[in-house]
mmCIF file of C-alpha atoms in Angstrom:
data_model
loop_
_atom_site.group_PDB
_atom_site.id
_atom_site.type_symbol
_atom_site.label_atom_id
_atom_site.label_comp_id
_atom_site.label_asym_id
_atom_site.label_seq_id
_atom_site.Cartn_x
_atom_site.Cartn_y
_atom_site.Cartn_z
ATOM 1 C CA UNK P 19 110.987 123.369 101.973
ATOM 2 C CA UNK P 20 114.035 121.504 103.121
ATOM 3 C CA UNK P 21 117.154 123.105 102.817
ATOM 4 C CA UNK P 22 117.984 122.868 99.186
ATOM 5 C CA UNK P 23 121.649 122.144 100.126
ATOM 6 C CA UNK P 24 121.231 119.072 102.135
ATOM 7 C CA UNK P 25 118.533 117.697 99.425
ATOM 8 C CA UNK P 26 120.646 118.000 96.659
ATOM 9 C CA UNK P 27 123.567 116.181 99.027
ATOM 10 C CA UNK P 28 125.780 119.469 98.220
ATOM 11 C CA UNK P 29 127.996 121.988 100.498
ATOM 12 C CA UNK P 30 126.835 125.458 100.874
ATOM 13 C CA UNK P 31 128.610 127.749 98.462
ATOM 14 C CA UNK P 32 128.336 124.951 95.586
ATOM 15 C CA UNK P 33 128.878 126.140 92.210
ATOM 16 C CA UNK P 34 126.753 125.783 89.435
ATOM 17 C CA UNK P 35 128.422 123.209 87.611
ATOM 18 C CA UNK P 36 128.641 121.358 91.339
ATOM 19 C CA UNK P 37 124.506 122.135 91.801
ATOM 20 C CA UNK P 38 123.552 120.696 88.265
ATOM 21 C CA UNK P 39 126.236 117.415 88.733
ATOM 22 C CA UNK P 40 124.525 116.440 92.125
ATOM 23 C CA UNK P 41 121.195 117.206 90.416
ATOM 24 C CA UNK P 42 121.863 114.894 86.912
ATOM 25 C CA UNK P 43 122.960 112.199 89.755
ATOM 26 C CA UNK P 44 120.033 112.094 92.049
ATOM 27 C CA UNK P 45 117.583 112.497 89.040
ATOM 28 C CA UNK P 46 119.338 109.246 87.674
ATOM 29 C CA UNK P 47 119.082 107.648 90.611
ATOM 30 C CA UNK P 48 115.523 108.152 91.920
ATOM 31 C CA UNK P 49 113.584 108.245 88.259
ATOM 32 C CA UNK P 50 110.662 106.459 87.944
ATOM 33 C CA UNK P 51 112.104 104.226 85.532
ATOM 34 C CA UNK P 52 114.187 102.345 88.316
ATOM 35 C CA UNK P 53 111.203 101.915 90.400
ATOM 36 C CA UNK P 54 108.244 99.959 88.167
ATOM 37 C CA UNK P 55 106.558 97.727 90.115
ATOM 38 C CA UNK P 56 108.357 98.512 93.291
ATOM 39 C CA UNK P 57 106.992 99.176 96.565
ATOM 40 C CA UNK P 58 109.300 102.352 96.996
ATOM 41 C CA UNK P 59 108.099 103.845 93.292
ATOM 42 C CA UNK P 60 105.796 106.367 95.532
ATOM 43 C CA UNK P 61 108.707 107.442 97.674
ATOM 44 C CA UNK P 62 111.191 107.600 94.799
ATOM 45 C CA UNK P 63 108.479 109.897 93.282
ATOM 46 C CA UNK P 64 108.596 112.179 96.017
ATOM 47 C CA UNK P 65 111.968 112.297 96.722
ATOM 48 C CA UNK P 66 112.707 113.374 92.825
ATOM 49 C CA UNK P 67 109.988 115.970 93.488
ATOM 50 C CA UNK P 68 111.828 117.234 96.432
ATOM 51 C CA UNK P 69 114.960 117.180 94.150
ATOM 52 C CA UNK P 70 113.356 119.242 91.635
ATOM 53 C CA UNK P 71 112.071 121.849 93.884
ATOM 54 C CA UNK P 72 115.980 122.177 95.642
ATOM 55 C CA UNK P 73 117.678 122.133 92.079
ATOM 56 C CA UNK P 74 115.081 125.052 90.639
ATOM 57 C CA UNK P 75 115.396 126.998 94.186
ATOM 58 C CA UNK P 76 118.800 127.137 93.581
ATOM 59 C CA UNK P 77 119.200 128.046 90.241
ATOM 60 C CA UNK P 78 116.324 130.715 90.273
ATOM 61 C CA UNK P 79 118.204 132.168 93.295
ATOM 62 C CA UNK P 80 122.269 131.849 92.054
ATOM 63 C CA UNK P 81 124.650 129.995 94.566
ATOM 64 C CA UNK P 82 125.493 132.569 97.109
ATOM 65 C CA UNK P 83 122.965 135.027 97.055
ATOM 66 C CA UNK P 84 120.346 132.054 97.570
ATOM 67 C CA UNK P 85 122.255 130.458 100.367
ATOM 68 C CA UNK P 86 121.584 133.999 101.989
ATOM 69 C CA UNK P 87 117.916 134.215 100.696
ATOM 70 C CA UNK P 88 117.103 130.767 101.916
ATOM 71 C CA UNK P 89 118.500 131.299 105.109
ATOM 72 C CA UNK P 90 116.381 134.348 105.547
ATOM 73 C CA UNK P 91 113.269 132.794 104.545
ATOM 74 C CA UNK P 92 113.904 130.385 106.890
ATOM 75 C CA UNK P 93 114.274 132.327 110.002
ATOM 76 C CA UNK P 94 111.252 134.201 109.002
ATOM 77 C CA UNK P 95 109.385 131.157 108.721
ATOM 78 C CA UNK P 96 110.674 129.808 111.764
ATOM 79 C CA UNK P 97 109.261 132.906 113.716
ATOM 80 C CA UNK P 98 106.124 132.963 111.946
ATOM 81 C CA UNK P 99 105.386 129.553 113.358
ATOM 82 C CA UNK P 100 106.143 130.032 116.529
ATOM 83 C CA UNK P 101 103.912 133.471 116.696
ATOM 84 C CA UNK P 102 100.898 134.296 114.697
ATOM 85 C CA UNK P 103 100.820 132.137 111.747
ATOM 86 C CA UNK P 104 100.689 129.271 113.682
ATOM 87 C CA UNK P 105 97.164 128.427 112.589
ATOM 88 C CA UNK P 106 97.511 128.967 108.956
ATOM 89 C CA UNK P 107 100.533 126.706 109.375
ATOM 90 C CA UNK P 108 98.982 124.100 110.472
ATOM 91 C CA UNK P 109 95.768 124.619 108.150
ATOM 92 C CA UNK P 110 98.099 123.992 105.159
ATOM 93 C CA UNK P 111 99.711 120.780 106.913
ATOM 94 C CA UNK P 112 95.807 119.466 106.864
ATOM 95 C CA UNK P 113 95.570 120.891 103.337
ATOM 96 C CA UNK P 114 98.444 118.691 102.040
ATOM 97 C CA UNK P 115 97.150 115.704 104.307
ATOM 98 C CA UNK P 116 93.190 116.316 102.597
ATOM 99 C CA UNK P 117 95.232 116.408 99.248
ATOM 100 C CA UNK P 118 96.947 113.398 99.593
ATOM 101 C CA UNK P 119 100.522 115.482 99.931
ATOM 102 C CA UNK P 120 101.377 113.161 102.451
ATOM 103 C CA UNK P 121 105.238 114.036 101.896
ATOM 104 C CA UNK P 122 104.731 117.861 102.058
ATOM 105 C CA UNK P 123 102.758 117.444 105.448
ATOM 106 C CA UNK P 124 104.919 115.180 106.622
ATOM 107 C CA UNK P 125 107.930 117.631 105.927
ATOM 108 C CA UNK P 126 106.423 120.738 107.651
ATOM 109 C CA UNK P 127 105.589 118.435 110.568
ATOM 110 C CA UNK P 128 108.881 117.480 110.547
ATOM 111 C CA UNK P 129 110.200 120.864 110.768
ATOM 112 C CA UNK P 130 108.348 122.952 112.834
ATOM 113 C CA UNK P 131 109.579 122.638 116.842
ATOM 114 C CA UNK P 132 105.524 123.030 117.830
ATOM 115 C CA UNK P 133 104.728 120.125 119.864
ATOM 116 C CA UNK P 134 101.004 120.846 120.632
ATOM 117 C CA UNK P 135 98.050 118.633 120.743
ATOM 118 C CA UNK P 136 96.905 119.695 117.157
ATOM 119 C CA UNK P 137 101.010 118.904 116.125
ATOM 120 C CA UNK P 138 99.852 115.420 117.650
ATOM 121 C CA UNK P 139 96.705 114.963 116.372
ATOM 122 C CA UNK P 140 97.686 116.000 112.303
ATOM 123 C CA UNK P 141 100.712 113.699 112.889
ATOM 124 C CA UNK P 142 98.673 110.735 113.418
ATOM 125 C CA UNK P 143 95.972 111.101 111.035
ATOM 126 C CA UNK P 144 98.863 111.848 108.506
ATOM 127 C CA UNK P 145 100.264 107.651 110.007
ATOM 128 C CA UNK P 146 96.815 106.210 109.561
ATOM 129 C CA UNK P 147 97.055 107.704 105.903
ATOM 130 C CA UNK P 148 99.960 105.740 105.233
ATOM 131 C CA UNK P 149 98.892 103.279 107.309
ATOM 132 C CA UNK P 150 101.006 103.252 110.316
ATOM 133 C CA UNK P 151 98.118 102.292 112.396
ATOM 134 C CA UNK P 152 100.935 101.294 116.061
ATOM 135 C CA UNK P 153 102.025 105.104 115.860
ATOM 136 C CA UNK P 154 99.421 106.719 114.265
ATOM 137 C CA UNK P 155 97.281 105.401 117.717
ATOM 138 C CA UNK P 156 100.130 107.064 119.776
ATOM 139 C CA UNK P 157 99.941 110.122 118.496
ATOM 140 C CA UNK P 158 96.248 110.437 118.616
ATOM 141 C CA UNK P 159 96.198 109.060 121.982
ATOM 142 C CA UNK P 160 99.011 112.027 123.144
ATOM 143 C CA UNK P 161 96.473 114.431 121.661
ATOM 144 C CA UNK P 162 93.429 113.640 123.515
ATOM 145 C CA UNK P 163 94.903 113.623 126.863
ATOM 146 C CA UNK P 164 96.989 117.517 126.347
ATOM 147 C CA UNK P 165 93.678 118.302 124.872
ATOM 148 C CA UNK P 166 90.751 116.103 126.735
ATOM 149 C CA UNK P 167 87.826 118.121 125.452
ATOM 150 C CA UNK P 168 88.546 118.234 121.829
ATOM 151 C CA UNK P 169 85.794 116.657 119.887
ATOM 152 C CA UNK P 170 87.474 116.488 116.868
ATOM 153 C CA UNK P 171 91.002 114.339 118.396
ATOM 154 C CA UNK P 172 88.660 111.945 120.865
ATOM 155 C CA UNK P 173 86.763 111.037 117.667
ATOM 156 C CA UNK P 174 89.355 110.455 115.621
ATOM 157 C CA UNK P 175 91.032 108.285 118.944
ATOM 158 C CA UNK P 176 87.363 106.664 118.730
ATOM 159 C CA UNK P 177 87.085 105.683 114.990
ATOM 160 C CA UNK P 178 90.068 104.604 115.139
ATOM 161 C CA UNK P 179 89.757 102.208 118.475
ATOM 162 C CA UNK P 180 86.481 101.266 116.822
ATOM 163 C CA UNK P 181 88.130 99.719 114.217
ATOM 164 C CA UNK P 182 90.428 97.681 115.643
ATOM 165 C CA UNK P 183 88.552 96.238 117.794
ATOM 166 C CA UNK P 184 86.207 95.133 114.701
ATOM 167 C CA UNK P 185 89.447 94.394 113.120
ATOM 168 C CA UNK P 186 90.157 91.946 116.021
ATOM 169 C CA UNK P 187 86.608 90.500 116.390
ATOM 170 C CA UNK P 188 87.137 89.215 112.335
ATOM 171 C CA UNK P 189 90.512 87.676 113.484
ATOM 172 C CA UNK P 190 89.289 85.811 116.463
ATOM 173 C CA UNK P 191 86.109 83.788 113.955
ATOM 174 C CA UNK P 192 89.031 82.303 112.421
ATOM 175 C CA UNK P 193 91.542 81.850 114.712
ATOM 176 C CA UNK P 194 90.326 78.780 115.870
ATOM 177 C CA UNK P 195 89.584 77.100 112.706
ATOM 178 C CA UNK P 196 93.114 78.131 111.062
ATOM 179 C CA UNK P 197 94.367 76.280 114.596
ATOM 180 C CA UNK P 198 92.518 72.992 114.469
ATOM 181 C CA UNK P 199 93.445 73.002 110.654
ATOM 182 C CA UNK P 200 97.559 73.208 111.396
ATOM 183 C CA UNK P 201 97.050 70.781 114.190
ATOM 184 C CA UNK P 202 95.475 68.208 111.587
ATOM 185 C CA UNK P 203 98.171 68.683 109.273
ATOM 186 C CA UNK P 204 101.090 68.494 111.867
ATOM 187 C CA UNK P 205 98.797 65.222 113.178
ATOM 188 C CA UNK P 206 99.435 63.762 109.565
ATOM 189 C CA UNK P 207 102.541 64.700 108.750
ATOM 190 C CA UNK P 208 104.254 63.293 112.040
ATOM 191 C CA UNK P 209 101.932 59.830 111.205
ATOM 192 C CA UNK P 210 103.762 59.724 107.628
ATOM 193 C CA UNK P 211 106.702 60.039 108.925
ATOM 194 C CA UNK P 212 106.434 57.776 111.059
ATOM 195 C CA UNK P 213 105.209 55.364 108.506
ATOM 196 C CA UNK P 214 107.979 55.664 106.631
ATOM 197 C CA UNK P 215 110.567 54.644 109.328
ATOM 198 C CA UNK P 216 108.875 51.507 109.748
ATOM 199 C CA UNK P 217 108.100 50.957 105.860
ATOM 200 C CA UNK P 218 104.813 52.184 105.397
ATOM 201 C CA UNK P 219 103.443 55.354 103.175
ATOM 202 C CA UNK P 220 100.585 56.919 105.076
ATOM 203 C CA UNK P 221 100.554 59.835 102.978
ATOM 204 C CA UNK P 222 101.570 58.334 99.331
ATOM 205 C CA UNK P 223 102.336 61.928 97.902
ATOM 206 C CA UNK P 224 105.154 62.662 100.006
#
């Protein structure tokens, strides 16, 4: 979780009244009824999700006592990461990925100052997800060469080459034909006006 503070757009020591003001506002601001039929509705979704998970940290764990409780969770975390857990850590990130908790995996990715091959690796399959397809390449392509005999990155690198270059091979059938079809209409349009200037109509419905 994100510090609750800096979700909730608060200071640290924040009374109650303070916490529940800042919540009322953000709730207001990112609820679903602002965002129907707009591109952002899925990010306004998880941002008020985010919001309520700050707002009910806080007021489960008071003001003070859980600005101390969530900075202690935090540095445990931190070290857990960094140490033995860093497996299970990264088997939830796939977990939320598999789930479609593209937000939550994208937080703890975020978060965590690991920078290995697998850190690479869930990062881009958590771009082509959400279809970033230019970064989530990069990524993939960092993890294959810090980790040149995993089977599971180089075929993930591979599908995803694959399809681009089928992607491409679509494009290029109809390239030409969208081509020769603006060149006739520039060919016409240029003739009508031309046409015109001298007091002619070559195409009559312009």
């Amino acid at each position: 979780m994100r510090d609750p503070y800096e979700v909730l757009e608060i200071n640290r020591g924040a009374s109650k009244e303070e916490i529940q003001k800042a919540y009322r506002k953000l709730v207001k601001k990112y609820h679903p009824d602002q965002y129907r039929d707009n591109p952002l509705a899925k990010l306004a979704e998880e941002k008020l999700a985010e919001i309520n998970e700050a707002y009910d940290y806080l007021m489960k764990n008071g003001t003070a006592g859980g600005d101390r409780s969530y900075r202690s969770s935090e540095q445990t975390w931190d070290t857990g990461r960094d140490n033995t857990d860093t497996d299970s850590f990264f088997n939830q990130v796939r977990i939320n990925i598999n789930n479609g908790n593209l937000a939550a995996a994208e937080q703890m990715l975020d978060q965590t100052n690991i920078r290995s091959a697998q850190w690479f690796f869930l990062r881009g399959i958590l771009f082509q997800r959400k279809g970033w397809y230019s970064q989530a390449m990069s990524h993939l392509q960092t993890a294959v060469r810090m980790e040149p005999g995993n089977r599971e990155y180089r075929n993930a690198l591979n599908t995803m080459n694959n399809g681009n270059t089928a992607y491409r091979e679509r494009s290029g059938r109809y390239a030409g034909r969208d081509a020769d079809l603006c060149n006739i209409c520039e060919c016409m349009v240029c003739t009508d006006c031309c046409c015109e200037s001298l007091g002619g109509d070559f195409i009559p419905c312009c």
